JSON list of C-alpha atoms in Angstrom, two decimals:
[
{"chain": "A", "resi": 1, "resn": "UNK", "atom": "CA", "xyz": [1.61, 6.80, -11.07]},
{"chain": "A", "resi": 2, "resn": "UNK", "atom": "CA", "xyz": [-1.00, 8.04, -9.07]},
{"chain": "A", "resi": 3, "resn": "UNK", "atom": "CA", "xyz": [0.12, 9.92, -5.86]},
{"chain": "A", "resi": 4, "resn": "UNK", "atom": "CA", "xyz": [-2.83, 8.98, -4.16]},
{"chain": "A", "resi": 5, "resn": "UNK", "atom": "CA", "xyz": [-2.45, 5.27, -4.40]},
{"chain": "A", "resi": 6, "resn": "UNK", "atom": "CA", "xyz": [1.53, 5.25, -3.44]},
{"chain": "A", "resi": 7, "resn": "UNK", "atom": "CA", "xyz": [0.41, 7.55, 0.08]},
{"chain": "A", "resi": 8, "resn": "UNK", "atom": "CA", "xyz": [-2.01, 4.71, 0.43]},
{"chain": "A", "resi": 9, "resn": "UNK", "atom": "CA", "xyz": [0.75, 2.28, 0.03]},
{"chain": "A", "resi": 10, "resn": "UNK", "atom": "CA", "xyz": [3.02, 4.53, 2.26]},
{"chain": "A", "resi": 11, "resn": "UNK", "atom": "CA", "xyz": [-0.08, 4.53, 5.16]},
{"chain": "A", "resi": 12, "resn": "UNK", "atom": "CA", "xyz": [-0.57, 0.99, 5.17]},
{"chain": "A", "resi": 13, "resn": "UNK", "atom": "CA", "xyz": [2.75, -0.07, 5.68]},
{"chain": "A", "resi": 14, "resn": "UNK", "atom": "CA", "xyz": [4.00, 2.53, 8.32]},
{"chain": "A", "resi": 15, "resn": "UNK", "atom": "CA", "xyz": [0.94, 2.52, 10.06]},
{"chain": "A", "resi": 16, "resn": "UNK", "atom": "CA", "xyz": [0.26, -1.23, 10.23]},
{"chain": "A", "resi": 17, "resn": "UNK", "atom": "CA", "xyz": [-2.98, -1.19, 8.82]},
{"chain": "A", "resi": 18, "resn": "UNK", "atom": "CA", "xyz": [-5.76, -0.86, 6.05]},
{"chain": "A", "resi": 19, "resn": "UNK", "atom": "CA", "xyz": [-7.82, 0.72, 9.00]},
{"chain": "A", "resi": 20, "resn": "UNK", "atom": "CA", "xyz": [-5.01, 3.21, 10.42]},
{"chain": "A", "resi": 21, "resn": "UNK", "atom": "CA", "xyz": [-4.67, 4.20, 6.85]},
{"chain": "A", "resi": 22, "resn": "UNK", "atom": "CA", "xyz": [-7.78, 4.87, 5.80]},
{"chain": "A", "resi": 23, "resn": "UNK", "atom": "CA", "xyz": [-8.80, 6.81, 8.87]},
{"chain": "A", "resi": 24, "resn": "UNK", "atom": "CA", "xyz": [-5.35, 8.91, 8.41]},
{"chain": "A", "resi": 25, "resn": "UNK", "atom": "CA", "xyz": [-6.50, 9.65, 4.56]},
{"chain": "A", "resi": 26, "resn": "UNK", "atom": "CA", "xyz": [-10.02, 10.28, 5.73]},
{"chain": "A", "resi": 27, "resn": "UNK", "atom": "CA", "xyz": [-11.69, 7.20, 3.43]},
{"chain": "A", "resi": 28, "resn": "UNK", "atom": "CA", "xyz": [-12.87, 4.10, 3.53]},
{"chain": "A", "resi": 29, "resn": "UNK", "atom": "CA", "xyz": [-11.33, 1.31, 3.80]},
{"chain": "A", "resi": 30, "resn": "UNK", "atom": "CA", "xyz": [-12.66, 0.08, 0.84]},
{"chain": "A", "resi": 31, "resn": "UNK", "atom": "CA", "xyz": [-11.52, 2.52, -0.86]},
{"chain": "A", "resi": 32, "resn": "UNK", "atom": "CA", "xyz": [-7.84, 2.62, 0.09]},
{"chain": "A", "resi": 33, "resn": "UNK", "atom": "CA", "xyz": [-8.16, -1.07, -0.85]},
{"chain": "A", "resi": 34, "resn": "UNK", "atom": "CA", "xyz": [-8.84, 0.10, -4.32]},
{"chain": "A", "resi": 35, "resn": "UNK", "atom": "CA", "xyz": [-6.41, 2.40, -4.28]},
{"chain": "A", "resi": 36, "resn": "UNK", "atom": "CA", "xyz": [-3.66, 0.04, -3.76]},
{"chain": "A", "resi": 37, "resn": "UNK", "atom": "CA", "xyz": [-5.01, -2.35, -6.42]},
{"chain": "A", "resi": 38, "resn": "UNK", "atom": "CA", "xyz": [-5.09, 0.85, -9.08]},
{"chain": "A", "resi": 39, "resn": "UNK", "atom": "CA", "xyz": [-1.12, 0.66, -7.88]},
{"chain": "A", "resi": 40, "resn": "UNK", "atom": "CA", "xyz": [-0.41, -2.55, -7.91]},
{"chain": "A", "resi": 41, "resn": "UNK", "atom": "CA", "xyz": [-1.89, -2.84, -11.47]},
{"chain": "A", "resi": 42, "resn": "UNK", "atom": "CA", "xyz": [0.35, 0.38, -12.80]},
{"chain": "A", "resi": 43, "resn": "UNK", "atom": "CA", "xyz": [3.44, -1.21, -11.27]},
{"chain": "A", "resi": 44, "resn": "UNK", "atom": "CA", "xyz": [2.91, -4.47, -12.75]},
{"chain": "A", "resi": 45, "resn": "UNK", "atom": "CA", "xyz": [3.64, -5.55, -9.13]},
{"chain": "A", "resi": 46, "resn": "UNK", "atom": "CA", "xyz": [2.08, -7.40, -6.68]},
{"chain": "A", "resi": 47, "resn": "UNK", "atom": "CA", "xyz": [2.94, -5.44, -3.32]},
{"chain": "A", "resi": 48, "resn": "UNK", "atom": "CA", "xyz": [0.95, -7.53, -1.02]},
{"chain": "A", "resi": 49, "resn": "UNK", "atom": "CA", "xyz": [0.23, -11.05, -0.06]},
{"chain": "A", "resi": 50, "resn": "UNK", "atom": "CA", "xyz": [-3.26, -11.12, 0.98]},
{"chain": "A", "resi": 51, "resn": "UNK", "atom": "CA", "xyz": [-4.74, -13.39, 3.66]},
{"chain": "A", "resi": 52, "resn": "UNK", "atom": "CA", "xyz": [-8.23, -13.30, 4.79]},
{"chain": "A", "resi": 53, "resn": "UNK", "atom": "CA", "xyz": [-7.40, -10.41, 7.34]},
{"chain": "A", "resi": 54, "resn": "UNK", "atom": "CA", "xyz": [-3.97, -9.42, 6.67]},
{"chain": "A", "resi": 55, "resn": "UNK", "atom": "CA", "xyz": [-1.87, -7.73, 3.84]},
{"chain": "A", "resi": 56, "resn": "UNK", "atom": "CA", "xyz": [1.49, -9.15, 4.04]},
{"chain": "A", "resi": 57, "resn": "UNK", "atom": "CA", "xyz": [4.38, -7.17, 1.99]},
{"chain": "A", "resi": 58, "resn": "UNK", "atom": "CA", "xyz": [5.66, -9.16, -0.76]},
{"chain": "A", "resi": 59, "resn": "UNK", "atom": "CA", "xyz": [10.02, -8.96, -1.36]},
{"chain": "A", "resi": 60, "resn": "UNK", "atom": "CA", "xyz": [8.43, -6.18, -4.32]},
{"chain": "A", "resi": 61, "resn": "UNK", "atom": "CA", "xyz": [6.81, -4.55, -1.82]},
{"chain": "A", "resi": 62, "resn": "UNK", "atom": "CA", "xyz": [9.87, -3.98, 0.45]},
{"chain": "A", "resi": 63, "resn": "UNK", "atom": "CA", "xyz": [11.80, -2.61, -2.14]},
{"chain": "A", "resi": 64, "resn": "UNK", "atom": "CA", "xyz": [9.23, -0.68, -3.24]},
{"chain": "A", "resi": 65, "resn": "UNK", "atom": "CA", "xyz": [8.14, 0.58, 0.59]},
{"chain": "A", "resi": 66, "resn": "UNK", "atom": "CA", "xyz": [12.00, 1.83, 0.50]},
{"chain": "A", "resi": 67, "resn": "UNK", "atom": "CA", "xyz": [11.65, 3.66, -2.95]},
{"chain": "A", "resi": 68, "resn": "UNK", "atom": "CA", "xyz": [8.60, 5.09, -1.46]},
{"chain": "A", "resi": 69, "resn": "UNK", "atom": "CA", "xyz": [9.86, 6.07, 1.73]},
{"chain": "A", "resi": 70, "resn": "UNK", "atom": "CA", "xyz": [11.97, 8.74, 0.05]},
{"chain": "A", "resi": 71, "resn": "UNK", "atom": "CA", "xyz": [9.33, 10.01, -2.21]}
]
């Protein structure tokens, strides 16, 4: 698992945002979109529900966000 992809998980959910995130990891946002993708793909998972503007944690994604939070 990439460590880089699960902080980018980490970001977006604490912080509330893809923007917050990226601007906390200094890269695009993009790019921390990607990141999470690369993750969700590794996992097998699907961590968010995606709207036009909005990533919405899926039930995988909250047990996940916990597994994470301790990592």
């Amino acid at each position: 698992m990439n460590i880089k992809g699960l902080r980018a998980f980490y970001l977006v959910v604490s912080k509330g945002s893809l923007a917050a995130a990226a601007d906390q990891l200094c890269l695009s946002q993009p790019a921390v979109s990607r990141l999470i993708s690369v993750l969700e793909a590794e996992l097998k998972l699907g961590l968010f529900h995606r709207n036009r503007r909005n990533l919405v944690l899926t039930e995988e994604g909250q047990l996940f966000y916990r597994e994470a939070r301790r990592i």
